[in-house]
PDB file of C-alpha atoms in Angstrom:
ATOM      1  CA  MET A  32      -0.365  -0.127   0.112  1.00 72.00           C
ATOM      2  CA  ASN A  33       1.088   3.788  -1.479  1.00 94.00           C
ATOM      3  CA  THR A  34       1.020   5.875   1.251  1.00 98.00           C
ATOM      4  CA  ILE A  35       2.018   9.779   1.682  1.00 98.00           C
ATOM      5  CA  LYS A  36       1.780  12.141   4.505  1.00 98.00           C
ATOM      6  CA  LEU A  37      -0.202  15.468   3.837  1.00 98.00           C
ATOM      7  CA  GLY A  38      -0.491  18.532   6.325  1.00 98.00           C
ATOM      8  CA  THR A  39      -3.339  21.013   6.485  1.00 98.00           C
ATOM      9  CA  GLU A  40      -2.911  22.832   3.061  1.00 98.00           C
ATOM     10  CA  VAL A  41      -2.340  20.607  -0.363  1.00 98.00           C
ATOM     11  CA  ILE A  42      -1.129  21.725  -3.468  1.00 98.00           C
ATOM     12  CA  VAL A  43      -2.529  20.019  -6.600  1.00 98.00           C
ATOM     13  CA  SER A  44      -0.588  20.646  -9.483  1.00 97.00           C
ATOM     14  CA  ASP A  45       1.347  20.163 -12.605  1.00 97.00           C
ATOM     15  CA  PRO A  46       5.052  20.124 -10.551  1.00 96.00           C
ATOM     16  CA  CYS A  47       6.818  22.657 -12.945  1.00 94.00           C
ATOM     17  CA  TYR A  48       4.513  25.089 -11.767  1.00 95.00           C
ATOM     18  CA  GLU A  49       5.788  27.433  -8.965  1.00 93.00           C
ATOM     19  CA  ILE A  50       2.942  28.678  -6.744  1.00 94.00           C
ATOM     20  CA  PRO A  51       0.796  30.650  -7.248  1.00 94.00           C
ATOM     21  CA  THR A  52      -0.555  30.138 -11.013  1.00 94.00           C
ATOM     22  CA  TRP A  53      -3.722  30.205 -11.675  1.00 94.00           C
ATOM     23  CA  CYS A  54      -4.381  26.367 -12.790  1.00 94.00           C
ATOM     24  CA  GLN A  55      -3.391  25.333 -10.123  1.00 96.00           C
ATOM     25  CA  ALA A  56      -5.558  24.027  -6.666  1.00 97.00           C
ATOM     26  CA  VAL A  57      -4.314  24.977  -3.005  1.00 97.00           C
ATOM     27  CA  VAL A  58      -6.493  23.259  -0.630  1.00 98.00           C
ATOM     28  CA  GLU A  59      -7.092  24.552   2.258  1.00 97.00           C
ATOM     29  CA  ASN A  60      -8.905  22.776   5.467  1.00 97.00           C
ATOM     30  CA  VAL A  61      -6.939  19.496   4.623  1.00 98.00           C
ATOM     31  CA  LEU A  62      -7.315  16.465   7.387  1.00 98.00           C
ATOM     32  CA  PRO A  63      -3.816  16.314   8.140  1.00 98.00           C
ATOM     33  CA  GLY A  64      -2.282  12.467   8.192  1.00 98.00           C
ATOM     34  CA  ASP A  65      -1.904   9.375   6.192  1.00 98.00           C
ATOM     35  CA  TYR A  66      -3.415   8.915   2.883  1.00 98.00           C
ATOM     36  CA  VAL A  67      -3.368   5.989   0.983  1.00 98.00           C
ATOM     37  CA  VAL A  68      -2.914   6.574  -2.937  1.00 98.00           C
ATOM     38  CA  GLU A  69      -4.675   4.351  -5.809  1.00 97.00           C
ATOM     39  CA  VAL A  70      -3.804   5.065  -9.262  1.00 97.00           C
ATOM     40  CA  ASP A  71      -6.326   3.619 -12.133  1.00 96.00           C
ATOM     41  CA  LYS A  72      -5.114   3.418 -15.701  1.00 94.00           C
ATOM     42  CA  SER A  73      -7.120   2.794 -18.696  1.00 91.00           C
ATOM     43  CA  ASN A  74      -6.778   2.220 -22.052  1.00 90.00           C
ATOM     44  CA  GLN A  75      -6.897   5.701 -23.783  1.00 85.00           C
ATOM     45  CA  GLY A  76      -6.885   4.407 -27.711  1.00 84.00           C
ATOM     46  CA  ASP A  77      -3.892   5.397 -29.626  1.00 85.00           C
ATOM     47  CA  TRP A  78      -2.340   6.491 -26.420  1.00 82.00           C
ATOM     48  CA  GLY A  79      -2.213   3.091 -25.321  1.00 86.00           C
ATOM     49  CA  ILE A  80      -2.357   1.935 -21.388  1.00 89.00           C
ATOM     50  CA  ARG A  81      -2.290   5.729 -19.456  1.00 90.00           C
ATOM     51  CA  VAL A  82      -3.092   7.167 -15.857  1.00 93.00           C
ATOM     52  CA  ALA A  83      -6.927   7.136 -15.497  1.00 92.00           C
ATOM     53  CA  THR A  84      -7.079   8.939 -12.015  1.00 95.00           C
ATOM     54  CA  LEU A  85      -4.865   9.692  -9.388  1.00 97.00           C
ATOM     55  CA  LYS A  86      -6.436   9.289  -5.799  1.00 97.00           C
ATOM     56  CA  ALA A  87      -5.361   9.673  -2.210  1.00 98.00           C
ATOM     57  CA  THR A  88      -7.968   9.340   0.579  1.00 98.00           C
ATOM     58  CA  HIS A  89      -6.862   9.885   4.251  1.00 98.00           C
ATOM     59  CA  LYS A  90      -6.623   6.504   6.060  1.00 98.00           C
ATOM     60  CA  ASP A  91      -9.533   6.686   8.115  1.00 97.00           C
ATOM     61  CA  TYR A  92     -11.898   7.135   5.385  1.00 97.00           C
ATOM     62  CA  LEU A  93     -10.976   4.052   3.075  1.00 96.00           C
ATOM     63  CA  ASP A  94     -14.504   3.243   3.833  1.00 93.00           C
ATOM     64  CA  GLY A  95     -15.624   5.879   1.349  1.00 87.00           C
ATOM     65  CA  ASP A  96     -17.536   7.420   4.169  1.00 87.00           C
ATOM     66  CA  PHE A  97     -17.652  10.729   2.032  1.00 91.00           C
ATOM     67  CA  SER A  98     -18.633  11.887  -1.596  1.00 88.00           C
ATOM     68  CA  LEU A  99     -16.659  13.560  -4.046  1.00 92.00           C
ATOM     69  CA  ASN A 100     -17.684  16.682  -5.609  1.00 94.00           C
ATOM     70  CA  GLU A 101     -16.217  18.716  -8.085  1.00 91.00           C
ATOM     71  CA  PHE A 102     -12.879  21.220  -6.625  1.00 92.00           C
ATOM     72  CA  PRO A 103     -13.764  24.849  -8.038  1.00 86.00           C
ATOM     73  CA  ALA A 104     -10.524  24.436 -10.060  1.00 85.00           C
ATOM     74  CA  GLU A 105      -9.035  22.744 -13.090  1.00 87.00           C
ATOM     75  CA  ILE A 106      -5.785  21.045 -13.232  1.00 95.00           C
ATOM     76  CA  GLY A 107      -3.853  22.624 -16.118  1.00 94.00           C
ATOM     77  CA  VAL A 108      -0.590  20.709 -17.227  1.00 94.00           C
ATOM     78  CA  ASP A 109       1.966  21.132 -19.347  1.00 94.00           C
ATOM     79  CA  SER A 110       4.364  19.071 -18.626  1.00 93.00           C
ATOM     80  CA  GLY A 111       2.474  16.153 -18.899  1.00 93.00           C
ATOM     81  CA  GLN A 112       2.665  15.788 -15.154  1.00 95.00           C
ATOM     82  CA  ALA A 113      -0.290  16.035 -12.511  1.00 96.00           C
ATOM     83  CA  GLY A 114       0.221  15.397  -8.207  1.00 98.00           C
ATOM     84  CA  ILE A 115      -0.792  15.998  -5.060  1.00 98.00           C
ATOM     85  CA  PHE A 116       1.645  17.330  -2.653  1.00 98.00           C
ATOM     86  CA  SER A 117       1.682  18.555   0.616  1.00 98.00           C
ATOM     87  CA  LYS A 118       2.338  22.838   0.844  1.00 98.00           C
ATOM     88  CA  GLU A 119       5.096  22.068   3.210  1.00 97.00           C
ATOM     89  CA  THR A 120       7.125  20.121   0.449  1.00 98.00           C
ATOM     90  CA  TYR A 121       6.218  21.730  -2.685  1.00 98.00           C
ATOM     91  CA  ARG A 122       9.224  22.825  -4.873  1.00 96.00           C
ATOM     92  CA  LYS A 123      11.248  22.490  -2.132  1.00 96.00           C
ATOM     93  CA  ASP A 124      15.009  21.346  -3.072  1.00 92.00           C
ATOM     94  CA  GLY A 125      16.226  20.422   0.143  1.00 93.00           C
ATOM     95  CA  VAL A 126      13.345  17.462   0.304  1.00 94.00           C
ATOM     96  CA  PHE A 127      15.993  15.615  -2.079  1.00 93.00           C
ATOM     97  CA  ASP A 128      19.083  16.459  -0.225  1.00 89.00           C
ATOM     98  CA  GLY A 129      21.882  14.146  -1.317  1.00 88.00           C
ATOM     99  CA  GLN A 130      19.645  12.382  -3.610  1.00 90.00           C
ATOM    100  CA  GLU A 131      20.504  12.778  -7.448  1.00 88.00           C
ATOM    101  CA  SER A 132      17.956  12.387  -9.559  1.00 89.00           C
ATOM    102  CA  GLU A 133      18.097  10.478 -13.380  1.00 88.00           C
ATOM    103  CA  PHE A 134      15.979  13.443 -15.182  1.00 86.00           C
ATOM    104  CA  GLY A 135      18.712  16.029 -14.083  1.00 82.00           C
ATOM    105  CA  LYS A 136      21.754  13.984 -14.712  1.00 77.00           C
ATOM    106  CA  LYS A 137      20.531  14.306 -18.424  1.00 77.00           C
ATOM    107  CA  TYR A 138      18.976  17.566 -18.347  1.00 71.00           C
ATOM    108  CA  THR A 139      20.296  21.192 -17.166  1.00 59.00           C
ATOM    109  CA  PRO A 140      17.221  23.120 -16.042  1.00 58.00           C
ATOM    110  CA  TRP A 141      16.924  26.277 -18.331  1.00 56.00           C
ATOM    111  CA  LYS A 142      16.534  28.620 -15.360  1.00 62.00           C
ATOM    112  CA  ASP A 143      16.673  27.769 -11.291  1.00 68.00           C
ATOM    113  CA  ASP A 144      15.076  29.872  -9.526  1.00 67.00           C
ATOM    114  CA  GLY A 145      14.124  27.126  -6.625  1.00 80.00           C
ATOM    115  CA  GLY A 146      12.371  24.109  -6.864  1.00 89.00           C
ATOM    116  CA  GLU A 147      14.086  22.563 -10.285  1.00 89.00           C
ATOM    117  CA  LYS A 148      16.141  19.497  -8.190  1.00 91.00           C
ATOM    118  CA  TRP A 149      12.627  18.797  -6.794  1.00 95.00           C
ATOM    119  CA  TYR A 150      10.584  18.965 -10.213  1.00 94.00           C
ATOM    120  CA  SER A 151      13.820  16.730 -11.489  1.00 93.00           C
ATOM    121  CA  HIS A 152      12.990  13.872  -8.597  1.00 95.00           C
ATOM    122  CA  MET A 153       9.417  14.128  -9.704  1.00 96.00           C
ATOM    123  CA  CYS A 154      10.295  13.557 -13.549  1.00 95.00           C
ATOM    124  CA  ASP A 155      12.227  10.387 -12.570  1.00 95.00           C
ATOM    125  CA  ARG A 156       8.765   8.999 -11.281  1.00 96.00           C
ATOM    126  CA  THR A 157       6.721   9.514 -14.288  1.00 95.00           C
ATOM    127  CA  LEU A 158       8.890   8.487 -16.497  1.00 93.00           C
ATOM    128  CA  GLY A 159       9.437   5.044 -15.618  1.00 87.00           C
ATOM    129  CA  GLU A 160       7.127   2.175 -16.756  1.00 89.00           C
ATOM    130  CA  ASN A 161       4.727   2.534 -14.148  1.00 93.00           C
ATOM    131  CA  GLN A 162       4.014   6.546 -15.073  1.00 95.00           C
ATOM    132  CA  TRP A 163       3.606   7.143 -11.713  1.00 96.00           C
ATOM    133  CA  GLY A 164       6.071   7.336  -7.873  1.00 97.00           C
ATOM    134  CA  THR A 165       5.736   8.888  -4.545  1.00 97.00           C
ATOM    135  CA  TYR A 166       7.736  10.810  -2.138  1.00 97.00           C
ATOM    136  CA  PRO A 167       6.877  10.717   1.231  1.00 97.00           C
ATOM    137  CA  GLU A 168       4.663  14.061   1.558  1.00 98.00           C
ATOM    138  CA  GLY A 169       3.248  13.858  -1.991  1.00 98.00           C
ATOM    139  CA  VAL A 170       2.219  11.374  -5.484  1.00 98.00           C
ATOM    140  CA  VAL A 171       2.637  12.348  -8.719  1.00 98.00           C
ATOM    141  CA  SER A 172       1.328  10.965 -12.095  1.00 96.00           C
ATOM    142  CA  THR A 173       1.419  10.879 -16.345  1.00 93.00           C
ATOM    143  CA  SER A 174      -1.243  13.254 -16.851  1.00 86.00           C
ATOM    144  CA  GLY A 175      -3.755  11.190 -18.786  1.00 79.00           C
ATOM    145  CA  ILE A 176      -3.035  12.111 -22.405  1.00 80.00           C
ATOM    146  CA  GLY A 177      -0.493  15.084 -21.614  1.00 81.00           C
ATOM    147  CA  ASP A 178      -1.222  18.763 -21.604  1.00 88.00           C
ATOM    148  CA  GLY A 179      -4.271  20.320 -20.996  1.00 89.00           C
ATOM    149  CA  SER A 180      -6.496  20.427 -17.913  1.00 92.00           C
ATOM    150  CA  TYR A 181      -8.115  17.966 -15.777  1.00 93.00           C
ATOM    151  CA  GLN A 182     -10.862  18.099 -13.275  1.00 94.00           C
ATOM    152  CA  LEU A 183     -10.127  18.164  -9.657  1.00 96.00           C
ATOM    153  CA  SER A 184     -12.609  16.339  -7.430  1.00 96.00           C
ATOM    154  CA  VAL A 185     -12.407  16.224  -3.250  1.00 97.00           C
ATOM    155  CA  GLY A 186     -14.118  14.572  -0.830  1.00 97.00           C
ATOM    156  CA  LYS A 187     -15.004  16.059   2.834  1.00 96.00           C
ATOM    157  CA  ASN A 188     -15.749  14.345   6.496  1.00 96.00           C
ATOM    158  CA  LEU A 189     -18.990  15.146   8.299  1.00 94.00           C
ATOM    159  CA  GLU A 190     -17.195  18.469   9.746  1.00 94.00           C
ATOM    160  CA  GLY A 191     -16.084  19.553   6.724  1.00 95.00           C
ATOM    161  CA  LYS A 192     -12.564  18.427   6.533  1.00 97.00           C
ATOM    162  CA  VAL A 193     -11.271  17.965   3.471  1.00 98.00           C
ATOM    163  CA  VAL A 194     -10.197  13.500   3.116  1.00 98.00           C
ATOM    164  CA  ALA A 195     -10.141  12.377  -0.541  1.00 98.00           C
ATOM    165  CA  PHE A 196      -8.708  14.033  -3.307  1.00 98.00           C
ATOM    166  CA  GLU A 197      -9.508  12.766  -6.991  1.00 96.00           C
ATOM    167  CA  ILE A 198      -7.551  13.951 -10.447  1.00 96.00           C
ATOM    168  CA  ASP A 199      -9.938  12.732 -13.239  1.00 93.00           C
ATOM    169  CA  GLU A 200      -7.181  12.454 -16.106  1.00 84.00           C
ATOM    170  CA  ARG A 201      -9.142  10.130 -18.664  1.00 75.00           C
ATOM    171  CA  ALA A 202      -9.220  11.870 -22.215  1.00 58.00           C
ATOM    172  CA  GLU A 203     -12.196  12.808 -22.494  1.00 57.00           C
ATOM    173  CA  ASP A 204     -15.281  11.713 -25.222  1.00 46.00           C
TER     174      ASP A 204
END
């Protein structure tokens, strides 16, 4: 079981974007704790088998005692990736101190105002056969059919805390 730890604020975004960016979501009032990650894949025709949905659900709500509702933001994608990240670690290079990125060895960032080393580690996770991966405070995946925009839905508990996230990355029919 893949788990990540999320804080009270979560960034749902293409990892190439800095905060703030108009096509990302900053989700507040999140129930902090361990979230179980699920990745569903589907056949997207000419695109092949691709990530269809990326989900993260608080461990105390795996029974589905919430309903998913569209969040008032679509997630824009320009690097073919999208993810769910604890705000404390989003684009923080220090998260991977002492660890070298395979993507980073091959490509020199055209700019680096902070966060490019972190971004390289996100690319390491999505460029492999699995098309996704985690680090302790986040998860990232390829974004369905690449660049574009994808719908974010969140689930809330009875107290109004966000306890689930889902990015629908399927191609529009």
